[in-house]
Structures are given as C-alpha cells and as structure tokens.
GROMACS .gro file of C-alpha atoms in nm:
model
  124
    1MET     CA    1  -0.196  -2.207  -1.810
    2ILE     CA    2  -0.418  -1.959  -1.994
    3ARG     CA    3  -0.326  -2.109  -2.327
    4LEU     CA    4  -0.410  -2.461  -2.205
    5ALA     CA    5  -0.749  -2.352  -2.065
    6ASP     CA    6  -0.820  -2.169  -2.390
    7THR     CA    7  -0.735  -2.481  -2.592
    8TYR     CA    8  -0.960  -2.705  -2.383
    9SER     CA    9  -1.248  -2.458  -2.396
   10LYS     CA   10  -1.225  -2.432  -2.775
   11LYS     CA   11  -1.205  -2.813  -2.810
   12LEU     CA   12  -1.515  -2.850  -2.594
   13LEU     CA   13  -1.707  -2.598  -2.805
   14VAL     CA   14  -1.614  -2.790  -3.122
   15VAL     CA   15  -1.747  -3.114  -2.975
   16ALA     CA   16  -2.044  -2.962  -2.788
   17PRO     CA   17  -2.132  -2.615  -2.922
   18ASP     CA   18  -2.412  -2.582  -2.665
   19ALA     CA   19  -2.169  -2.614  -2.370
   20ALA     CA   20  -2.202  -2.250  -2.264
   21ASP     CA   21  -1.991  -2.308  -1.953
   22ALA     CA   22  -1.685  -2.323  -2.179
   23TYR     CA   23  -1.729  -1.954  -2.257
   24LEU     CA   24  -1.652  -1.865  -1.896
   25GLY     CA   25  -1.285  -1.958  -1.925
   26LEU     CA   26  -1.250  -1.794  -2.264
   27GLY     CA   27  -1.429  -1.480  -2.151
   28THR     CA   28  -1.238  -1.447  -1.825
   29ALA     CA   29  -0.904  -1.474  -2.002
   30ASN     CA   30  -1.012  -1.231  -2.275
   31TYR     CA   31  -1.142  -0.978  -2.022
   32PHE     CA   32  -0.840  -0.984  -1.792
   33ILE     CA   33  -0.582  -0.977  -2.070
   34GLY     CA   34  -0.780  -0.709  -2.253
   35SER     CA   35  -0.786  -0.500  -1.934
   36LEU     CA   36  -0.408  -0.496  -1.897
   37PRO     CA   37  -0.211  -0.181  -1.981
   38GLY     CA   38  -0.093  -0.157  -2.341
   39ILE     CA   39   0.272  -0.237  -2.274
   40LYS     CA   40   0.185  -0.561  -2.095
   41LYS     CA   41  -0.050  -0.666  -2.376
   42PHE     CA   42   0.228  -0.585  -2.622
   43PHE     CA   43   0.472  -0.824  -2.452
   44LEU     CA   44   0.207  -1.094  -2.406
   45GLY     CA   45   0.143  -1.067  -2.780
   46PHE     CA   46   0.495  -1.199  -2.842
   47ALA     CA   47   0.392  -1.515  -2.656
   48GLY     CA   48   0.079  -1.544  -2.869
   49ILE     CA   49  -0.152  -1.438  -2.586
   50HIS     CA   50  -0.418  -1.186  -2.687
   51GLY     CA   51  -0.728  -1.054  -2.516
   52ASP     CA   52  -1.026  -0.835  -2.589
   53LYS     CA   53  -1.219  -0.685  -2.299
   54GLU     CA   54  -1.551  -0.646  -2.486
   55ALA     CA   55  -1.535  -0.997  -2.634
   56GLY     CA   56  -1.457  -1.130  -2.286
   57ILE     CA   57  -1.766  -0.967  -2.138
   58GLN     CA   58  -1.980  -1.108  -2.420
   59GLN     CA   59  -1.843  -1.458  -2.359
   60ILE     CA   60  -1.903  -1.434  -1.985
   61GLU     CA   61  -2.257  -1.312  -2.058
   62ILE     CA   62  -2.316  -1.627  -2.266
   63ALA     CA   63  -2.202  -1.840  -1.971
   64ALA     CA   64  -2.421  -1.636  -1.732
   65ALA     CA   65  -2.728  -1.670  -1.954
   66HIS     CA   66  -2.696  -2.028  -2.079
   67GLY     CA   67  -2.438  -2.200  -1.859
   68HIS     CA   68  -2.527  -2.499  -1.647
   69TYR     CA   69  -2.261  -2.556  -1.383
   70LEU     CA   70  -2.079  -2.221  -1.390
   71ARG     CA   71  -2.372  -1.984  -1.450
   72PRO     CA   72  -2.377  -1.839  -1.094
   73PHE     CA   73  -2.000  -1.786  -1.100
   74ALA     CA   74  -2.032  -1.611  -1.438
   75LYS     CA   75  -2.291  -1.375  -1.288
   76ILE     CA   76  -2.054  -1.293  -1.002
   77LEU     CA   77  -1.775  -1.221  -1.249
   78LEU     CA   78  -2.007  -0.997  -1.451
   79ALA     CA   79  -2.098  -0.807  -1.134
   80LEU     CA   80  -1.732  -0.763  -1.041
   81ALA     CA   81  -1.644  -0.651  -1.394
   82ALA     CA   82  -1.934  -0.404  -1.386
   83LEU     CA   83  -1.807  -0.257  -1.059
   84ARG     CA   84  -1.460  -0.234  -1.207
   85GLU     CA   85  -1.601  -0.050  -1.509
   86LYS     CA   86  -1.801   0.181  -1.276
   87LYS     CA   87  -2.141   0.041  -1.377
   88PRO     CA   88  -2.305  -0.032  -1.040
   89GLU     CA   89  -2.652  -0.070  -1.194
   90VAL     CA   90  -2.534  -0.368  -1.401
   91ALA     CA   91  -2.371  -0.521  -1.092
   92ARG     CA   92  -2.693  -0.468  -0.896
   93ILE     CA   93  -2.895  -0.656  -1.158
   94GLN     CA   94  -2.657  -0.954  -1.156
   95LEU     CA   95  -2.643  -0.972  -0.777
   96ASN     CA   96  -3.020  -0.934  -0.738
   97GLU     CA   97  -3.070  -1.224  -0.980
   98LEU     CA   98  -2.834  -1.437  -0.770
   99VAL     CA   99  -3.008  -1.341  -0.448
  100ALA     CA  100  -3.345  -1.429  -0.600
  101GLU     CA  101  -3.213  -1.767  -0.712
  102PHE     CA  102  -3.010  -1.841  -0.397
  103PRO     CA  103  -3.181  -1.656  -0.108
  104VAL     CA  104  -2.939  -1.799   0.149
  105THR     CA  105  -2.655  -1.599  -0.010
  106ARG     CA  106  -2.831  -1.269   0.053
  107SER     CA  107  -2.627  -1.221   0.370
  108LEU     CA  108  -2.307  -1.223   0.163
  109PHE     CA  109  -2.414  -0.917  -0.033
  110VAL     CA  110  -2.601  -0.728   0.239
  111SER     CA  111  -2.273  -0.647   0.411
  112TRP     CA  112  -2.144  -0.463   0.101
  113PRO     CA  113  -2.136  -0.085   0.142
  114SER     CA  114  -2.464   0.062   0.021
  115SER     CA  115  -2.277   0.315  -0.191
  116ARG     CA  116  -2.132   0.032  -0.399
  117VAL     CA  117  -2.424  -0.198  -0.484
  118PRO     CA  118  -2.750  -0.145  -0.300
  119LEU     CA  119  -2.969  -0.454  -0.331
  120GLU     CA  120  -3.343  -0.440  -0.376
  121GLY     CA  121  -3.534  -0.470  -0.051
  122ARG     CA  122  -3.230  -0.382   0.157
  123ARG     CA  123  -3.309  -0.261   0.508
  124LYS     CA  124  -3.148   0.065   0.608
   0.00000   0.00000   0.00000
C-alpha cells in the first residue's frame, strides 16, 4: 500500500509540481519508515521500501505550508511528530496556528494535559 501511495504521489508531482498536498503521503511514509528500528528498516529494504525521518518531516512541512486540502492534517501530523521527538514548543506552534484558523477546534486541544502542549490563552 505504501509503495502504491508513493507511486501516485510522485506521478502527481510530475504532472502538477505545485500540488503540495502530494508531499503529505510521501512525508508520512518517509517519517514512519525512517522512525522504525534498524532491523525493521533492514528487512523493509529487501522489499525496496526505504524511509528517511528528516526528509519525511521536510515533506510534511511543505504540505503544511503550501497544501490546499490536506494542510490542516499536515499541521496535526507535524505536531504529533514534534511531541514524539520531545519538541513540545514546535507542537505548540502548529496547534496554535490550527486553533487560530479553526477556533471551533480549540476545545479538542484544551483537554490535553498542560504539561504536554499548553496553548496560548489557556485558562488555568
């Protein structure tokens, strides 16, 4: 499934290089495969599946900055990746941007523990 999504994303970028949403699929696959332990990446390499965590984050950042349909989802993935990498300040920035753009969703993030990602303007 990953290989098929990767193929379609690359085909889309050949036809429409400005389709930044295509980078979300590529970046997600790169990040998750690149995050796997070495032995799992080794065996996936036999199947021709490779990933790079840093390249994946860069591709997701392109989708978050320039995407049309999947931009909010890319920002959520960046926030989750930042939490996973123990960078709560990066997650806070992404989530605050989403809250500013979609104020109705604020209640989704207010319930998060304040030690994880405190949002700006949060009531204590």
